[in-house]
mmCIF file with all atom_site columns, C-alpha atoms and ligand atoms in Angstrom:
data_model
loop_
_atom_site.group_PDB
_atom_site.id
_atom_site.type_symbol
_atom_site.label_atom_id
_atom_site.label_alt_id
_atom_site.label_comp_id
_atom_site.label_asym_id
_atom_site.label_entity_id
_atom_site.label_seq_id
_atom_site.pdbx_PDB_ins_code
_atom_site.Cartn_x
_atom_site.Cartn_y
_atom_site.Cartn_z
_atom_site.occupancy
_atom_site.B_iso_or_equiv
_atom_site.pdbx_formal_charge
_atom_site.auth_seq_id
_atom_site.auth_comp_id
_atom_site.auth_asym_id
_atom_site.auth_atom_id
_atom_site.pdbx_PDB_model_num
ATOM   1   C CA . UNK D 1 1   ? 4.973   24.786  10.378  1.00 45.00 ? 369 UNK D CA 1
ATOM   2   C CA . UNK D 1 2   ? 3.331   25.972  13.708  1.00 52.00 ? 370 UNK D CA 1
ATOM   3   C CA . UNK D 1 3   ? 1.338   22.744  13.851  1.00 87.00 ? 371 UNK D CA 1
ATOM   4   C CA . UNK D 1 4   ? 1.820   19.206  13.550  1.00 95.00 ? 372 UNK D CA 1
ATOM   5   C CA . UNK D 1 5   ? 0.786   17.224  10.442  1.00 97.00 ? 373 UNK D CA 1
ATOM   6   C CA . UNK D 1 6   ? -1.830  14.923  11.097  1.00 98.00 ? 374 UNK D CA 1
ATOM   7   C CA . UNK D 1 7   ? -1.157  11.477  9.254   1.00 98.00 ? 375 UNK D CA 1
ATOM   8   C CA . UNK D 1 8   ? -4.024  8.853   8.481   1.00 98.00 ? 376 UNK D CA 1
ATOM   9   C CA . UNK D 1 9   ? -3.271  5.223   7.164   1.00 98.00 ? 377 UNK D CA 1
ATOM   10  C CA . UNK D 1 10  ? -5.668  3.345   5.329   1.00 98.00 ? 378 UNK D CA 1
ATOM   11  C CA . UNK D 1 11  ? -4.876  -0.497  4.877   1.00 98.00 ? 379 UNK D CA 1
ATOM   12  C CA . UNK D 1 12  ? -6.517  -3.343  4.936   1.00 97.00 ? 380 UNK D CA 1
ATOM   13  C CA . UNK D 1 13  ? -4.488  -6.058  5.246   1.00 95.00 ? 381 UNK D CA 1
ATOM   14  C CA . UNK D 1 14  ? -1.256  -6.869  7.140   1.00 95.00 ? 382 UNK D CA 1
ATOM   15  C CA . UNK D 1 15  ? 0.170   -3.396  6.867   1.00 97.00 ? 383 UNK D CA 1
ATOM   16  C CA . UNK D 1 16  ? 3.729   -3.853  6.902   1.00 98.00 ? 384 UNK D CA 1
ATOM   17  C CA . UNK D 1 17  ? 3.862   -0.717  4.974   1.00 98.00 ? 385 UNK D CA 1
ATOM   18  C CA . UNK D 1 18  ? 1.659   1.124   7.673   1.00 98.00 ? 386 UNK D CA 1
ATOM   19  C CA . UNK D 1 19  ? 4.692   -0.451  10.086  1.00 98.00 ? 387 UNK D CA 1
ATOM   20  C CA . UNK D 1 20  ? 7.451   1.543   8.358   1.00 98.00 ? 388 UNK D CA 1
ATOM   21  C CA . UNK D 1 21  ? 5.690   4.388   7.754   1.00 98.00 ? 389 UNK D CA 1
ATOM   22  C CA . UNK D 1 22  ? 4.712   4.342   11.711  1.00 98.00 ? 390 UNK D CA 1
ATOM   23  C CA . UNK D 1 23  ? 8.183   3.977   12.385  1.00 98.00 ? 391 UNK D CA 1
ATOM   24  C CA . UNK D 1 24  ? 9.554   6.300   10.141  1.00 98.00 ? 392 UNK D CA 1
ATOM   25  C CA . UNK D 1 25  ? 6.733   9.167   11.757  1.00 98.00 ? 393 UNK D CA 1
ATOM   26  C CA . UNK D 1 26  ? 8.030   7.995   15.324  1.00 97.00 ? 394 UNK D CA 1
ATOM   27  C CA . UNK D 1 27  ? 11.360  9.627   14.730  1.00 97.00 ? 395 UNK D CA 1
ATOM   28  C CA . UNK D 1 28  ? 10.114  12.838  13.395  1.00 97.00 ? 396 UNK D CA 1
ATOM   29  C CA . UNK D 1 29  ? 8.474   15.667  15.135  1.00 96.00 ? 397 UNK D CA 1
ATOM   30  C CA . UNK D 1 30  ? 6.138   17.571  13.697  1.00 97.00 ? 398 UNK D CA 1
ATOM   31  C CA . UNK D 1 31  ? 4.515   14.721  11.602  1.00 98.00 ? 399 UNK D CA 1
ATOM   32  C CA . UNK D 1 32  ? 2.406   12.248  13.280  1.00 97.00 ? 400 UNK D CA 1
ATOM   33  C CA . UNK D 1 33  ? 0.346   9.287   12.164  1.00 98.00 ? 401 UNK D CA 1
ATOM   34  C CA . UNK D 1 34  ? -2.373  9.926   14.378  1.00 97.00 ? 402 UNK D CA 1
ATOM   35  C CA . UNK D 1 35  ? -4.894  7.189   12.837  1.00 98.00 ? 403 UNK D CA 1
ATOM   36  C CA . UNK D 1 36  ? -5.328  3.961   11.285  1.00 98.00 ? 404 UNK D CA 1
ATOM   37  C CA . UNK D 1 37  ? -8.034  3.183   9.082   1.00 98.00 ? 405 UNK D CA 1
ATOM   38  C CA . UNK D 1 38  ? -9.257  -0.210  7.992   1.00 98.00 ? 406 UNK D CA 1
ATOM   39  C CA . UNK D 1 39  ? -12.327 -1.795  6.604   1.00 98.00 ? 407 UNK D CA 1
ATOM   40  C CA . UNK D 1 40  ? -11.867 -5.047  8.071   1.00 97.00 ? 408 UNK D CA 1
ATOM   41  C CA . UNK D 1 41  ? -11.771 -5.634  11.432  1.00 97.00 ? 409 UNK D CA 1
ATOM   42  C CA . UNK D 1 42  ? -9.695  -8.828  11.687  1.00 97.00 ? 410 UNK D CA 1
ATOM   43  C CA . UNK D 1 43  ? -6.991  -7.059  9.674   1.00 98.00 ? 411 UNK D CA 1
ATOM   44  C CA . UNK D 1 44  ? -3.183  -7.481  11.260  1.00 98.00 ? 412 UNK D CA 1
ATOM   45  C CA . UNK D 1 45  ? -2.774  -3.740  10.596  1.00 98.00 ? 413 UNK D CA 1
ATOM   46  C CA . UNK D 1 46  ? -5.365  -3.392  13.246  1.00 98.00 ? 414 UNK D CA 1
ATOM   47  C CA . UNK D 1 47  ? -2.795  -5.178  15.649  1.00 98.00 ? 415 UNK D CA 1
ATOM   48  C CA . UNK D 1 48  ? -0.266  -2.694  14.582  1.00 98.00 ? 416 UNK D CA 1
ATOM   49  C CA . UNK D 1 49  ? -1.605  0.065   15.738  1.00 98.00 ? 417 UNK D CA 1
ATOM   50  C CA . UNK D 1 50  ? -2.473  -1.659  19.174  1.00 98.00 ? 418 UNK D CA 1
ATOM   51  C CA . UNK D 1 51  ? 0.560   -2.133  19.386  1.00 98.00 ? 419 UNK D CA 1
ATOM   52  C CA . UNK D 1 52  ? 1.911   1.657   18.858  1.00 98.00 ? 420 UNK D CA 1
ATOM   53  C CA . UNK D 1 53  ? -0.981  2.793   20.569  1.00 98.00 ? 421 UNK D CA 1
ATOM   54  C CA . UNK D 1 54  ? -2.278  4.466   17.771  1.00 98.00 ? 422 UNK D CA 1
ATOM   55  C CA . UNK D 1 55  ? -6.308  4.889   17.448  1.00 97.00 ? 423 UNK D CA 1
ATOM   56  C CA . UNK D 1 56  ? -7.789  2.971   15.004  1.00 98.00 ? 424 UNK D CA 1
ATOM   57  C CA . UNK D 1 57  ? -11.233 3.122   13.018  1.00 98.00 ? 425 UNK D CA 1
ATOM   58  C CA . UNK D 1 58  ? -12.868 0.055   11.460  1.00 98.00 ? 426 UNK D CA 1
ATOM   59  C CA . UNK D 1 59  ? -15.642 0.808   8.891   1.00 97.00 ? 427 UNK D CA 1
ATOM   60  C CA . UNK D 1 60  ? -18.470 -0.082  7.148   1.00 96.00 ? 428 UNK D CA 1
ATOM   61  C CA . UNK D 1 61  ? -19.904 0.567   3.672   1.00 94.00 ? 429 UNK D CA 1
ATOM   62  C CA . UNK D 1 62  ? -22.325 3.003   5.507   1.00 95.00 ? 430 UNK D CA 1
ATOM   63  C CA . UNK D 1 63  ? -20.381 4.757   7.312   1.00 94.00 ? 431 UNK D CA 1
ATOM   64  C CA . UNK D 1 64  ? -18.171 5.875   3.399   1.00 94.00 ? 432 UNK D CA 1
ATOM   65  C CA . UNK D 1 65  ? -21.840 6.397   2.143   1.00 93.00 ? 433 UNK D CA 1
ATOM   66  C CA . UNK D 1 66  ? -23.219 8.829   5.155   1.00 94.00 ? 434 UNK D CA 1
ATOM   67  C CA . UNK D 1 67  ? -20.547 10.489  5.484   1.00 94.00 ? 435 UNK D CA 1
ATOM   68  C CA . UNK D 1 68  ? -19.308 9.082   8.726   1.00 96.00 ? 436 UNK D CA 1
ATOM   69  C CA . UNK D 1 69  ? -15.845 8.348   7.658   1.00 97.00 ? 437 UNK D CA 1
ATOM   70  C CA . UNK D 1 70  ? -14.782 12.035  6.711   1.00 97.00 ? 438 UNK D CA 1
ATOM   71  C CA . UNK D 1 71  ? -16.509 12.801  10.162  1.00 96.00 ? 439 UNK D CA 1
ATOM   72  C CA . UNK D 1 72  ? -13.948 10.591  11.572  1.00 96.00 ? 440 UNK D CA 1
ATOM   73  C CA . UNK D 1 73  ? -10.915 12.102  10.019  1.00 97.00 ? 441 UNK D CA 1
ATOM   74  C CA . UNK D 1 74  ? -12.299 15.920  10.503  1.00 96.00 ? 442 UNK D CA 1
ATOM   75  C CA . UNK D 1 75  ? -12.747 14.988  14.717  1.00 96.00 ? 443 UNK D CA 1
ATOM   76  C CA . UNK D 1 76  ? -8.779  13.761  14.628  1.00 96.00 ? 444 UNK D CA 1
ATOM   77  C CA . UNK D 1 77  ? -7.513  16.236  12.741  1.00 97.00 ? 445 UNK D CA 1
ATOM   78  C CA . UNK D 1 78  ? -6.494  14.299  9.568   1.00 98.00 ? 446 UNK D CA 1
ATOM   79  C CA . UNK D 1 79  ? -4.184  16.555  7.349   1.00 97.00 ? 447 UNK D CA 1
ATOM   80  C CA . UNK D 1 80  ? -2.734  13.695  5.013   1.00 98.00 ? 448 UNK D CA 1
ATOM   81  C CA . UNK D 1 81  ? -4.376  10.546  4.166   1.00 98.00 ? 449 UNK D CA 1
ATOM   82  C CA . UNK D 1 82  ? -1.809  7.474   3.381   1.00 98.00 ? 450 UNK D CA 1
ATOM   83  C CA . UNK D 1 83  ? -3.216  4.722   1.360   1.00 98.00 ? 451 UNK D CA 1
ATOM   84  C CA . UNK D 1 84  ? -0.819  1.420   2.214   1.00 98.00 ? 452 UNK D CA 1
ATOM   85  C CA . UNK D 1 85  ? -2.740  -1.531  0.802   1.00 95.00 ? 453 UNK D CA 1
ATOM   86  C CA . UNK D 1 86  ? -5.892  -0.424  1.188   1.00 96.00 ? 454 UNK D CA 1
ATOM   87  C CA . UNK D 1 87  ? -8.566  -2.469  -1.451  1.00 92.00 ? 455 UNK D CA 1
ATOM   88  C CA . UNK D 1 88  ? -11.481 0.192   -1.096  1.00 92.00 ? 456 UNK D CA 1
ATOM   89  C CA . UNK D 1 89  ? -12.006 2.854   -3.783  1.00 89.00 ? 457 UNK D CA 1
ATOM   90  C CA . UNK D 1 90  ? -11.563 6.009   -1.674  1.00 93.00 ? 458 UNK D CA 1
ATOM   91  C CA . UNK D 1 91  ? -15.331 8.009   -2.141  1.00 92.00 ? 459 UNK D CA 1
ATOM   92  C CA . UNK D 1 92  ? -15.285 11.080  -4.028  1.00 91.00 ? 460 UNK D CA 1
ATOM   93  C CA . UNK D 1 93  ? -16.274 13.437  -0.583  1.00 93.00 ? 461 UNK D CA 1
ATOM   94  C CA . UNK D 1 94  ? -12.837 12.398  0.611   1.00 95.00 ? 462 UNK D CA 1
ATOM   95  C CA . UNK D 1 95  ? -10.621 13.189  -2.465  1.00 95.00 ? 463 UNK D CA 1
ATOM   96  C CA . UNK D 1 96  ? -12.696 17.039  -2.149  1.00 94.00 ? 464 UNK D CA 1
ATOM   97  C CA . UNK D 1 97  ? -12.148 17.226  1.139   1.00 95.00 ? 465 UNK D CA 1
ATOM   98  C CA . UNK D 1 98  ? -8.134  16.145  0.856   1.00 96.00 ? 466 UNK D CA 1
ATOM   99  C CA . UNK D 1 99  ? -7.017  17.408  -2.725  1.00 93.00 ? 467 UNK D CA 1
ATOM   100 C CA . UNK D 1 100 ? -3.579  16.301  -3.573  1.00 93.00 ? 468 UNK D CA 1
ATOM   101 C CA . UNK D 1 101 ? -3.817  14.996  -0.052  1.00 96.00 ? 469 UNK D CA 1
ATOM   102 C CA . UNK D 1 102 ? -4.035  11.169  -0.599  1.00 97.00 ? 470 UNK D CA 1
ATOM   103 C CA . UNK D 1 103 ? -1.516  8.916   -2.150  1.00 97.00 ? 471 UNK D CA 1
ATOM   104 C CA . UNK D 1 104 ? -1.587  5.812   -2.967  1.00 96.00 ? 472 UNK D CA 1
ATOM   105 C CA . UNK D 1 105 ? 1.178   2.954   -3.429  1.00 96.00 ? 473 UNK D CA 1
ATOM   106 C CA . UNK D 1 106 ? 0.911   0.537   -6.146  1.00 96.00 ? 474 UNK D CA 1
ATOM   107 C CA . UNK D 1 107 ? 3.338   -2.379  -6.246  1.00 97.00 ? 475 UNK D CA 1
ATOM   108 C CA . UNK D 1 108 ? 4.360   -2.060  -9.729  1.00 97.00 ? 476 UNK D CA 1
ATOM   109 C CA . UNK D 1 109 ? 5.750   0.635   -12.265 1.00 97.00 ? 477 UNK D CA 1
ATOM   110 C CA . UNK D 1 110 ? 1.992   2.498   -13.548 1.00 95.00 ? 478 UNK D CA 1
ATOM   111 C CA . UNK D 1 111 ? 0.974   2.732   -15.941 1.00 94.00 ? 479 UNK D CA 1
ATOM   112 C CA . UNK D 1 112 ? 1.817   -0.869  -16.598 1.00 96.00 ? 480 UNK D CA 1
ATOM   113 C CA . UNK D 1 113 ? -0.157  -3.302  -14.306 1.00 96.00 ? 481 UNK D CA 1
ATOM   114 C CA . UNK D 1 114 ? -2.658  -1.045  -13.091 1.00 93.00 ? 482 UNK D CA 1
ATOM   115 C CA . UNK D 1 115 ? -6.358  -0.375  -13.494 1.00 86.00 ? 483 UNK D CA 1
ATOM   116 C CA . UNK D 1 116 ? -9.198  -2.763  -11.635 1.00 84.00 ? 484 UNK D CA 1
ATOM   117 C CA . UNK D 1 117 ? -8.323  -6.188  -10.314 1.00 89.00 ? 485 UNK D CA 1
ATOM   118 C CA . UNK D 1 118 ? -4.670  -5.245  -10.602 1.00 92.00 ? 486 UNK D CA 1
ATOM   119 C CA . UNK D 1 119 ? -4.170  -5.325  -6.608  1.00 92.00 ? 487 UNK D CA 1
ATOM   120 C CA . UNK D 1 120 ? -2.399  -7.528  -4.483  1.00 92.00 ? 488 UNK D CA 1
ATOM   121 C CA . UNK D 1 121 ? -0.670  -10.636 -5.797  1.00 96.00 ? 489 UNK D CA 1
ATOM   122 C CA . UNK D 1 122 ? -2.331  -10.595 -8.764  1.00 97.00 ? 490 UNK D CA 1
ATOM   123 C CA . UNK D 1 123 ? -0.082  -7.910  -10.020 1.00 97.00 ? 491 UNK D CA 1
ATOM   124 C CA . UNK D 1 124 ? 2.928   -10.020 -9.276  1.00 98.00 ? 492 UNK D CA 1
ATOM   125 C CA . UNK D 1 125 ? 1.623   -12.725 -11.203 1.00 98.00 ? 493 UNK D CA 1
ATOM   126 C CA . UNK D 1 126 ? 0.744   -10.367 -14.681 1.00 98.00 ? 494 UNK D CA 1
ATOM   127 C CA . UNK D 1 127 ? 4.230   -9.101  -14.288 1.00 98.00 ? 495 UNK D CA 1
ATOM   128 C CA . UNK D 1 128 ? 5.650   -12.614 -14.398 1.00 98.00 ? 496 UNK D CA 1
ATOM   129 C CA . UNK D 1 129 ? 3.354   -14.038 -17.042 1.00 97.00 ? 497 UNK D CA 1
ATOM   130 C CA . UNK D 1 130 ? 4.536   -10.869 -18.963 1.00 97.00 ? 498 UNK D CA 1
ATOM   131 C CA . UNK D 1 131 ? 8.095   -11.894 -18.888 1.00 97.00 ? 499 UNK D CA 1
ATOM   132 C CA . UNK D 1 132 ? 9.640   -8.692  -17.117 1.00 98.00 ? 500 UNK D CA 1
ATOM   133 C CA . UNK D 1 133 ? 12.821  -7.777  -16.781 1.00 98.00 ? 501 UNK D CA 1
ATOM   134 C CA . UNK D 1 134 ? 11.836  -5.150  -14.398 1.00 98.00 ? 502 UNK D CA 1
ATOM   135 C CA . UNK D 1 135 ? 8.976   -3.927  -12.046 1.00 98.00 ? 503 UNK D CA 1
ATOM   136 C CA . UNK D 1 136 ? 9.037   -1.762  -9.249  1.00 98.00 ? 504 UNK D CA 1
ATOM   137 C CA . UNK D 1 137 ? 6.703   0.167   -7.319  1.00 98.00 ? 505 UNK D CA 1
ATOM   138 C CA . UNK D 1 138 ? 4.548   3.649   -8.153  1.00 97.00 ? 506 UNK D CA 1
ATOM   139 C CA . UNK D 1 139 ? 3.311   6.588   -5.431  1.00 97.00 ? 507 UNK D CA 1
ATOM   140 C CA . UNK D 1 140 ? 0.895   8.192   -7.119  1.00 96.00 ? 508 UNK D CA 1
ATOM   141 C CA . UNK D 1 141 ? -1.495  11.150  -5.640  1.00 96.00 ? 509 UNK D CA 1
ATOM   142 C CA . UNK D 1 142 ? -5.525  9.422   -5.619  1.00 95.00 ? 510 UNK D CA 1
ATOM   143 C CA . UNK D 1 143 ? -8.134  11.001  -8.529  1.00 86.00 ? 511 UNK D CA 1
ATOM   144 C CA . UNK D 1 144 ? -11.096 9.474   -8.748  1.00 82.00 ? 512 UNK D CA 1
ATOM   145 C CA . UNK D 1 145 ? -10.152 6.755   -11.278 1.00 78.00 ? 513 UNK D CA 1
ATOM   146 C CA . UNK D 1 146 ? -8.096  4.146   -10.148 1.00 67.00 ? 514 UNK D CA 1
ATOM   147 C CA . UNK D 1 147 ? -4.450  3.985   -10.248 1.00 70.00 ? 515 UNK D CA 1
ATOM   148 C CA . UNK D 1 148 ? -4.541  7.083   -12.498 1.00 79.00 ? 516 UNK D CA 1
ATOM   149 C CA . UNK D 1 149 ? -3.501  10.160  -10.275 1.00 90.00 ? 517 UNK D CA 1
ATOM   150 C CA . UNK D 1 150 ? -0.125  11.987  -11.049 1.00 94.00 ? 518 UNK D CA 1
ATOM   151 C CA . UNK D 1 151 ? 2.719   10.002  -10.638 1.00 96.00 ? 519 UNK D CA 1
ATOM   152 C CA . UNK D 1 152 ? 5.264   11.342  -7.371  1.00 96.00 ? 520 UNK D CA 1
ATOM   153 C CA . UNK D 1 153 ? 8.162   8.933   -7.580  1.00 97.00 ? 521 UNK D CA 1
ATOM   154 C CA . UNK D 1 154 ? 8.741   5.639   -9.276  1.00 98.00 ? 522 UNK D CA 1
ATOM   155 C CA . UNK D 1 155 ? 11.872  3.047   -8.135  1.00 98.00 ? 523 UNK D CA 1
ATOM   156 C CA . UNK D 1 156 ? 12.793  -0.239  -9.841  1.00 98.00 ? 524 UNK D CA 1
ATOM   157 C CA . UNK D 1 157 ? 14.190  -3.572  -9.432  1.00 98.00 ? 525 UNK D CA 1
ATOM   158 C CA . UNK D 1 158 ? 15.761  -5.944  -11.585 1.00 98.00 ? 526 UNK D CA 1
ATOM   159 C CA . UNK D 1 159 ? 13.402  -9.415  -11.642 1.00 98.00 ? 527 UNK D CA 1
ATOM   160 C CA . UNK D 1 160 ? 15.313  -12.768 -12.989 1.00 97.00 ? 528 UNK D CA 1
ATOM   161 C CA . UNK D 1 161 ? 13.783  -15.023 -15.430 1.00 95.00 ? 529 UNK D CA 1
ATOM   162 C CA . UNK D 1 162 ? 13.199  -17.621 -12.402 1.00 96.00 ? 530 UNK D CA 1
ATOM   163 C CA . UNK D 1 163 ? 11.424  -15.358 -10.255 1.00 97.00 ? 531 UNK D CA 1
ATOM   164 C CA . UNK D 1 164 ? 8.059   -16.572 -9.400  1.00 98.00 ? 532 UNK D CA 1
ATOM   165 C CA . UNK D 1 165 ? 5.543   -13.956 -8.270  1.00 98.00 ? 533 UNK D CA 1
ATOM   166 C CA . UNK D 1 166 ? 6.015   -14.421 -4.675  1.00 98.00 ? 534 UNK D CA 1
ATOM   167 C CA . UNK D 1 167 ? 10.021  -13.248 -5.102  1.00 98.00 ? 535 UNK D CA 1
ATOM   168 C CA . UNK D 1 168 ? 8.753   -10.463 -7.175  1.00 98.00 ? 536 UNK D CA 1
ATOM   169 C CA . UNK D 1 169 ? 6.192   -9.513  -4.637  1.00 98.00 ? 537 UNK D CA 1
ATOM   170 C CA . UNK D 1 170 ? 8.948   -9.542  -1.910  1.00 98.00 ? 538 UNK D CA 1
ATOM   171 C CA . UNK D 1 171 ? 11.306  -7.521  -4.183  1.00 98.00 ? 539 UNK D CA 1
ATOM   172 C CA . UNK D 1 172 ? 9.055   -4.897  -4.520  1.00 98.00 ? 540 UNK D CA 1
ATOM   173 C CA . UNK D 1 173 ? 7.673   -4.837  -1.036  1.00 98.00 ? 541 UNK D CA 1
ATOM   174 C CA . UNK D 1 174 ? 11.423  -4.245  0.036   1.00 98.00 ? 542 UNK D CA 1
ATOM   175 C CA . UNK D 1 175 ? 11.455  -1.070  -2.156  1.00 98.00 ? 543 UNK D CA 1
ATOM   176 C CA . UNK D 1 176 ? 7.796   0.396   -0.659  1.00 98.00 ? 544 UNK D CA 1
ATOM   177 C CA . UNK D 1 177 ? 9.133   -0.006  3.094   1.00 98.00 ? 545 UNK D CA 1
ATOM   178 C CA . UNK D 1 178 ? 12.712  1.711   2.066   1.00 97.00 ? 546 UNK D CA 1
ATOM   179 C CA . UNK D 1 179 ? 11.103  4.682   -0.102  1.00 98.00 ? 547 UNK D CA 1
ATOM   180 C CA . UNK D 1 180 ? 7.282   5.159   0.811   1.00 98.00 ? 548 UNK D CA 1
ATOM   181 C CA . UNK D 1 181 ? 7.987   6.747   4.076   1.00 98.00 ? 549 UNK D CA 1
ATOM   182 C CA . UNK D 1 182 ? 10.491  8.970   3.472   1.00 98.00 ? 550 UNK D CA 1
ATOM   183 C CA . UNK D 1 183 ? 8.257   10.094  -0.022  1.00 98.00 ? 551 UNK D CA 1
ATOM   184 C CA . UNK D 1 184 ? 5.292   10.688  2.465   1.00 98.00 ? 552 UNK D CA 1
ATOM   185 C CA . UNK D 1 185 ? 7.575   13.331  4.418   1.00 98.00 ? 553 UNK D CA 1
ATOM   186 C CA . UNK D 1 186 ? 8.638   14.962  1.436   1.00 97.00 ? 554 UNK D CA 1
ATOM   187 C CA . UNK D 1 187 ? 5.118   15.203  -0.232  1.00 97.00 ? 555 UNK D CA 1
ATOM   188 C CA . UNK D 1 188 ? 4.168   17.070  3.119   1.00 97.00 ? 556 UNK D CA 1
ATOM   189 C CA . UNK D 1 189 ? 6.948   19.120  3.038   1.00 96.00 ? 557 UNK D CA 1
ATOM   190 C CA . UNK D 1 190 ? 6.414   20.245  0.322   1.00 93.00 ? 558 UNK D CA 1
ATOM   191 C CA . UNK D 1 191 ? 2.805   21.055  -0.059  1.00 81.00 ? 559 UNK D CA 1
HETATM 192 C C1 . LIG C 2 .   ? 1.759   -3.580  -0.978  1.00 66.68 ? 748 LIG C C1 1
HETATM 193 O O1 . LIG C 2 .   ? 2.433   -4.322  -1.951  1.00 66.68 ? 748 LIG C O1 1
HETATM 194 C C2 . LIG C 2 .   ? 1.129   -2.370  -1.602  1.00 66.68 ? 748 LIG C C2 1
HETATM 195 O O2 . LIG C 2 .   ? 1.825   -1.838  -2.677  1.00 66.68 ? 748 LIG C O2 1
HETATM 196 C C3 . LIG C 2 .   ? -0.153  -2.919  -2.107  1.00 66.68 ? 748 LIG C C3 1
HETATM 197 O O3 . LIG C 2 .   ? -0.567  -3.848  -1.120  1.00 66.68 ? 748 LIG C O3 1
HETATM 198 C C4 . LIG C 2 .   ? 0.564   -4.345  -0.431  1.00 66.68 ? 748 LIG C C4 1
HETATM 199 C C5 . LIG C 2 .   ? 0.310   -4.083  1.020   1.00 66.68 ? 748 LIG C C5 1
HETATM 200 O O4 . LIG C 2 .   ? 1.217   -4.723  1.844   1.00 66.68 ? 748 LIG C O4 1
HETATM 201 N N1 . LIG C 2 .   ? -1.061  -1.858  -2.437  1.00 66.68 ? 748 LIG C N1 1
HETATM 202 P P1 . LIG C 2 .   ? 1.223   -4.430  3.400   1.00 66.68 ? 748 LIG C P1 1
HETATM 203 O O5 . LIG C 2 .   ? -0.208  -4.625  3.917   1.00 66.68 ? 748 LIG C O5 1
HETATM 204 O O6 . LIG C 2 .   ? 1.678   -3.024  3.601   1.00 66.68 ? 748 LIG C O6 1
HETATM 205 O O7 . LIG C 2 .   ? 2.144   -5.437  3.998   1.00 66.68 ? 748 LIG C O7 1
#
């Protein structure tokens, strides 16, 4: 590779997975994350990437409908788009302009507990009221239906009957920040 890979995060909440990925990108040398994405500007992830001094773009409904957004991540470069709790349906100008270039993380084992509304804690919560024995996490590559790209990797853990969903949500966060990053590299790597 004669150039560096580009790296944009999209998240839109606290962004602990943008944190390990960040951290993960720090240590390597021709991948960077060179941009953090959000559509809400109070959003801790925004604080993150203060705090690594990485640029960050907050935007609006108009700026996914004119276009403004792909400007955004054509002027910085973006090679790789990282989706890390991010609740906005990415447009279809974006999955053109990156095929098999965006992947998502879903925080259970697709294609169980997937689909619309299945985000969040809400996941956690459909698990337990299902009475599994096991959940787990999902990277998937981003099509243009929801949770339904092809499958990359898929790891497990164990859930006990008295887990509530907040123990189950923590179980399974534990497993994004250990595999997503390194899964990220490799995607690149290979592509
Ligand atoms: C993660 O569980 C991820 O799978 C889901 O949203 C959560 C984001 O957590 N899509 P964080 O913002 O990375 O802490």
């Amino acid at each position: 590779m004669s150039q560096n890979t580009h790296i944009a995060i999209f998240a839109s909440g606290g962004g602990s997975n943008a944190e390990s990925i960040i951290r993960h990108f720090n240590a390597v040398d021709d991948i960077d994350v060179s941009l953090i994405v959000t559509n809400k500007a109070d959003a801790f992830v925004v604080e993150r990437a203060k705090t690594h001094a990485i640029p960050y773009y907050v935007h609006t409904k108009e700026d996914v409908d004119n276009g403004q957004l792909l400007k955004m991540l054509s002027e910085k470069n973006v090679d790789f788009i990282v989706l890390a709790g991010y609740l906005k349906k990415v447009g279809d100008d974006l999955i053109q302009a990156y095929p098999n270039k965006i992947v998502n993380i879903h925080p259970a084992l697709l294609p169980k507990f997937g689909g619309k509304g299945m985000y969040g804690m809400n996941v956690h919560k459909a698990v337990v009221a299902a009475g599994e024995t096991i959940s787990g996490m999902t990277i998937h590559f981003v099509n243009e239906h929801y949770d339904e790209g092809q499958i990359i990797e898929q790891h497990q853990c164990e859930l006990d009957e008295v887990d509530s969903a907040e123990d189950v949500a923590a179980k399974v966060l534990k497993l994004e920040h250990a595999y997503y990053p390194k899964a990220i590299e490799k995607i690149i790597r290979q592509a």
